[in-house]
Tab-separated table of C-alpha atoms in Angstrom:
chain	number	residue	atom	x	y	z
Y	252	MET	CA	16.330	-6.712	27.832
Y	253	VAL	CA	16.033	-2.939	27.649
Y	254	VAL	CA	12.489	-1.638	27.398
Y	255	VAL	CA	12.220	1.455	25.207
Y	256	ASN	CA	9.508	3.972	26.033
Y	257	THR	CA	8.134	5.146	22.696
Y	258	THR	CA	5.920	7.833	24.212
Y	259	SER	CA	7.233	11.207	23.127
Y	260	HIS	CA	4.699	13.796	24.219
Y	261	GLY	CA	7.100	15.397	26.640
Y	262	GLY	CA	10.776	15.994	27.280
Y	263	SER	CA	13.232	16.857	24.520
Y	264	ASN	CA	10.831	15.862	21.746
Y	265	ALA	CA	7.838	17.912	22.901
Y	266	HIS	CA	8.434	20.818	20.506
Y	267	LEU	CA	8.948	18.421	17.596
Y	268	VAL	CA	5.730	16.538	18.374
Y	269	ASP	CA	3.826	19.827	18.464
Y	270	ALA	CA	5.350	20.828	15.110
Y	271	LEU	CA	4.092	17.596	13.520
Y	272	ALA	CA	0.559	18.905	14.111
Y	273	ALA	CA	1.189	22.520	13.023
Y	274	ALA	CA	-1.284	24.196	10.678
Y	275	ASP	CA	1.430	24.964	8.099
Y	276	PRO	CA	2.345	21.857	6.042
Y	277	SER	CA	5.880	23.183	5.516
Y	278	VAL	CA	6.365	23.202	9.291
Y	279	ARG	CA	5.053	19.650	9.507
Y	280	LEU	CA	7.365	18.587	6.679
Y	281	ARG	CA	10.408	20.019	8.461
Y	282	ALA	CA	9.316	18.357	11.684
Y	283	ALA	CA	9.053	14.958	9.979
Y	284	LEU	CA	12.492	15.505	8.417
Y	285	SER	CA	13.906	16.403	11.798
Y	286	ALA	CA	12.312	13.318	13.353
Y	287	GLY	CA	13.933	11.113	10.741
Y	288	THR	CA	17.287	12.781	11.229
Y	289	ARG	CA	17.023	12.445	14.992
Y	290	SER	CA	15.956	8.755	14.754
Y	291	ASP	CA	14.700	8.679	18.304
Y	292	PRO	CA	12.591	5.544	18.986
Y	293	ARG	CA	10.545	7.581	21.474
Y	294	LEU	CA	9.006	9.351	18.460
Y	295	THR	CA	7.483	6.154	17.065
Y	296	ASP	CA	3.983	6.604	18.441
Y	297	SER	CA	3.812	10.253	17.440
Y	298	LEU	CA	4.924	9.502	13.882
Y	299	VAL	CA	2.496	6.614	13.453
Y	300	ASP	CA	-0.361	8.607	14.969
Y	301	ARG	CA	0.359	11.510	12.612
Y	302	CYS	CA	0.314	9.206	9.590
Y	303	ALA	CA	-3.318	8.406	10.339
Y	304	VAL	CA	-4.479	12.013	9.973
Y	305	GLU	CA	-1.864	13.837	7.862
Y	306	PRO	CA	-3.587	15.343	4.780
Y	307	ASP	CA	-0.470	16.304	2.797
Y	308	PHE	CA	1.088	13.645	0.555
Y	309	PHE	CA	4.639	14.988	0.883
Y	310	VAL	CA	4.441	15.129	4.652
Y	311	ARG	CA	3.103	11.575	4.766
Y	312	ASP	CA	6.011	10.476	2.594
Y	313	MET	CA	8.462	12.134	4.980
Y	314	LEU	CA	6.748	10.502	7.956
Y	315	THR	CA	7.258	7.126	6.298
Y	316	TRP	CA	10.924	7.955	5.709
Y	317	ALA	CA	11.311	8.898	9.368
Y	318	LEU	CA	9.721	5.637	10.505
Y	319	CYS	CA	11.963	3.633	8.182
Y	320	ARG	CA	14.995	5.053	9.989
Y	321	LEU	CA	13.879	3.700	13.347
Y	322	PRO	CA	14.623	0.183	14.668
Y	323	THR	CA	12.322	-2.365	13.013
Y	324	GLY	CA	11.837	-4.177	16.306
Y	325	ILE	CA	9.912	-1.126	17.492
Y	326	THR	CA	8.264	0.169	14.326
Y	327	VAL	CA	7.005	-3.072	12.786
Y	328	PRO	CA	4.913	-4.240	15.780
Y	329	ARG	CA	3.515	-0.715	16.180
Y	330	LEU	CA	2.595	-0.481	12.489
Y	331	VAL	CA	1.040	-3.942	12.538
Y	332	ARG	CA	-1.174	-2.870	15.433
Y	333	GLU	CA	-2.208	0.146	13.379
Y	334	LEU	CA	-3.539	-2.187	10.676
Y	335	GLY	CA	-6.452	-2.883	13.002
Y	336	SER	CA	-7.442	0.778	13.135
Y	337	ASP	CA	-10.961	1.867	12.188
Y	338	THR	CA	-9.405	4.743	10.209
Y	339	ALA	CA	-8.760	3.852	6.571
Y	340	GLN	CA	-5.807	6.237	6.223
Y	341	ALA	CA	-4.168	4.721	9.291
Y	342	ARG	CA	-4.358	1.262	7.732
Y	343	SER	CA	-3.304	2.452	4.288
Y	344	GLN	CA	-0.305	4.462	5.444
Y	345	SER	CA	0.867	1.710	7.768
Y	346	LEU	CA	0.743	-0.742	4.874
Y	347	HIS	CA	2.755	1.665	2.741
Y	348	THR	CA	5.369	2.095	5.458
Y	349	LEU	CA	5.605	-1.645	6.099
Y	350	SER	CA	6.214	-2.215	2.387
Y	351	LYS	CA	9.118	0.239	2.543
Y	352	ILE	CA	10.594	-1.341	5.665
Y	353	GLY	CA	10.419	-4.779	4.045
Y	354	ASP	CA	10.214	-6.913	7.195
Y	355	ARG	CA	8.342	-10.142	6.370
Y	356	LEU	CA	7.229	-10.533	9.969
Y	357	ALA	CA	4.392	-8.213	8.921
Y	358	TRP	CA	3.222	-10.571	6.158
Y	359	PRO	CA	0.304	-12.286	7.977
Y	360	ALA	CA	-1.216	-8.953	8.999
Y	361	VAL	CA	-0.665	-7.429	5.559
Y	362	SER	CA	-2.180	-10.370	3.690
Y	363	ALA	CA	-5.289	-10.155	5.865
Y	364	LEU	CA	-6.132	-6.778	4.292
Y	365	LEU	CA	-5.983	-7.776	0.617
Y	366	HIS	CA	-9.769	-7.572	0.398
Y	367	ASP	CA	-10.318	-4.529	2.601
Y	368	GLU	CA	-13.599	-2.790	1.782
Y	369	HIS	CA	-11.857	0.577	1.445
Y	370	ASP	CA	-10.215	0.929	-1.970
Y	371	ASP	CA	-7.161	2.891	-0.815
Y	372	VAL	CA	-6.447	0.317	1.874
Y	373	ALA	CA	-6.822	-2.585	-0.547
Y	374	ARG	CA	-4.488	-0.930	-3.070
Y	375	SER	CA	-1.873	-0.355	-0.372
Y	376	ALA	CA	-2.260	-3.959	0.761
Y	377	TRP	CA	-1.707	-5.252	-2.779
Y	378	ARG	CA	1.530	-3.298	-3.129
Y	379	ALA	CA	2.735	-4.275	0.331
Y	380	ALA	CA	1.895	-7.932	-0.253
Y	381	VAL	CA	4.022	-8.054	-3.388
Y	382	ALA	CA	6.925	-6.541	-1.450
Y	383	LEU	CA	6.579	-8.870	1.555
Y	384	VAL	CA	5.326	-12.188	0.158
Y	385	PRO	CA	7.498	-15.059	1.445
Y	386	PRO	CA	9.514	-16.863	-1.242
Y	387	GLY	CA	7.455	-19.712	-2.652
Y	388	ASP	CA	4.089	-18.125	-1.829
Y	389	GLU	CA	3.886	-15.995	-4.974
Y	390	ALA	CA	1.463	-18.318	-6.796
Y	391	ALA	CA	-0.912	-18.412	-3.829
Y	392	LEU	CA	-0.783	-14.632	-3.590
Y	393	ALA	CA	-1.505	-14.311	-7.326
Y	394	ALA	CA	-4.560	-16.533	-6.962
Y	395	ASP	CA	-5.789	-14.506	-3.996
Y	396	LEU	CA	-5.257	-11.183	-5.770
Y	397	ALA	CA	-7.035	-12.479	-8.872
Y	398	THR	CA	-10.277	-12.667	-6.920
Y	399	GLU	CA	-10.219	-8.856	-6.954
Y	400	LEU	CA	-10.130	-8.621	-10.764
Y	401	GLY	CA	-12.834	-6.306	-12.060
Y	402	ARG	CA	-12.996	-4.270	-8.858
Y	403	GLY	CA	-13.256	-0.485	-8.958
Y	404	ASP	CA	-12.362	2.109	-11.563
Y	405	GLN	CA	-9.457	2.020	-14.007
Y	406	HIS	CA	-6.978	3.459	-11.495
Y	407	MET	CA	-7.945	0.731	-9.035
Y	408	GLN	CA	-7.696	-1.948	-11.698
Y	409	LEU	CA	-4.321	-0.710	-12.900
Y	410	SER	CA	-2.984	-0.938	-9.338
Y	411	LEU	CA	-4.083	-4.556	-9.118
Y	412	SER	CA	-2.679	-5.358	-12.561
Y	413	ARG	CA	0.714	-3.894	-11.632
Y	414	ALA	CA	0.760	-5.949	-8.440
Y	415	LEU	CA	-0.040	-9.117	-10.384
Y	416	VAL	CA	2.542	-8.397	-13.068
Y	417	ALA	CA	5.190	-7.833	-10.387
Y	418	LEU	CA	4.738	-11.439	-9.232
Y	419	GLY	CA	6.191	-12.753	-12.488
Y	420	ASP	CA	5.361	-15.890	-14.448
Y	421	VAL	CA	3.238	-17.423	-11.669
Y	422	VAL	CA	0.458	-15.042	-12.662
Y	423	VAL	CA	0.025	-16.455	-16.179
Y	424	PRO	CA	-2.173	-19.502	-15.331
Y	425	VAL	CA	-4.154	-17.369	-12.893
Y	426	LEU	CA	-4.949	-14.833	-15.608
Y	427	ASP	CA	-5.761	-17.601	-18.073
Y	428	ALA	CA	-8.326	-18.976	-15.631
Y	429	ALA	CA	-9.776	-15.525	-14.969
Y	430	GLY	CA	-10.120	-15.058	-18.712
Y	431	THR	CA	-12.860	-17.708	-18.714
Y	432	SER	CA	-14.902	-16.037	-15.962
Y	433	SER	CA	-18.617	-15.540	-16.490
Y	434	ASP	CA	-18.178	-11.906	-15.369
Y	435	PRO	CA	-17.273	-9.684	-18.344
Y	436	ARG	CA	-15.488	-7.166	-16.085
Y	437	VAL	CA	-13.239	-9.897	-14.721
Y	438	ARG	CA	-12.500	-11.209	-18.214
Y	439	ALA	CA	-11.715	-7.726	-19.478
Y	440	HIS	CA	-9.442	-6.963	-16.550
Y	441	ALA	CA	-7.631	-10.286	-16.938
Y	442	GLU	CA	-7.111	-9.614	-20.657
Y	443	ALA	CA	-5.727	-6.129	-20.009
Y	444	THR	CA	-3.416	-7.487	-17.296
Y	445	THR	CA	-2.137	-10.186	-19.645
Y	446	GLN	CA	-1.329	-7.499	-22.197
Y	447	LEU	CA	0.491	-5.541	-19.490
Y	448	CYS	CA	2.558	-8.655	-18.731
Y	449	HIS	CA	3.668	-8.870	-22.351
Y	450	ASP	CA	4.159	-5.142	-22.826
Y	451	PRO	CA	4.610	-3.105	-19.613
Y	452	ASP	CA	4.591	0.110	-21.641
Y	453	SER	CA	1.241	-0.613	-23.262
Y	454	GLY	CA	-1.720	1.660	-22.680
Y	455	PHE	CA	-3.678	-0.043	-19.908
Y	456	THR	CA	-6.727	2.203	-20.285
Y	457	LEU	CA	-7.070	1.403	-23.973
Y	458	ALA	CA	-6.450	-2.302	-23.343
Y	459	VAL	CA	-9.100	-2.628	-20.650
Y	460	GLU	CA	-11.690	-0.677	-22.642
Y	461	THR	CA	-11.052	-2.800	-25.725
Y	462	ALA	CA	-11.236	-5.984	-23.665
Y	463	LYS	CA	-14.515	-4.881	-22.093
Y	464	ARG	CA	-16.090	-4.311	-25.497
Y	465	VAL	CA	-14.954	-7.719	-26.703
Y	466	ALA	CA	-16.164	-9.378	-23.504
Y	467	VAL	CA	-19.596	-7.836	-23.807
Y	468	VAL	CA	-20.371	-8.125	-27.506
Y	469	GLY	CA	-18.231	-11.113	-28.395
Y	470	PRO	CA	-15.071	-11.314	-30.531
Y	471	ASP	CA	-16.873	-11.986	-33.806
Y	472	THR	CA	-19.436	-9.206	-33.589
């Protein structure tokens, strides 16, 4: 077995690693592009570390692309370790990258973050879970995700609804059950998600607001 050293703070990659931390986001973007083009496994740690602190969305997206071009046997274990980070962005970006790589070996670690206290991390975990759920486990995932119904603002709720809808027909009985919850926010969110299942182009904001009013005052008021 050949052991690959993924440390890249010296040697031929030193200038590229420095560029990933440059003040100018355009320089960082070009560095991430170059890293992806080079596809050198020794850049793995530097790319993952940069994901945890990179403030620019487009650079983060390029960092993910660069990581996706590296061997999964190196990137997936490194990204899974990053899921234990105390930094929310590190966890969130690693989840996003794992969802793009699509290796189900990451599933146990991804599913453990479905209820992360940080909203961005939870949203990333929901999307990654839908991408990585093992065949046959969709119903169990739907039931687990449904416990988050009613959480957060409308953007947060829409993210969860889209994840549930992506699981297909297994979500229907789960939403039916949630529709009988004693919590009006859960009932409203379940109702809006059901509408999204039937009509993906429907206005989610209007649906959830209407459902909330019905849940609070009653359908016959």
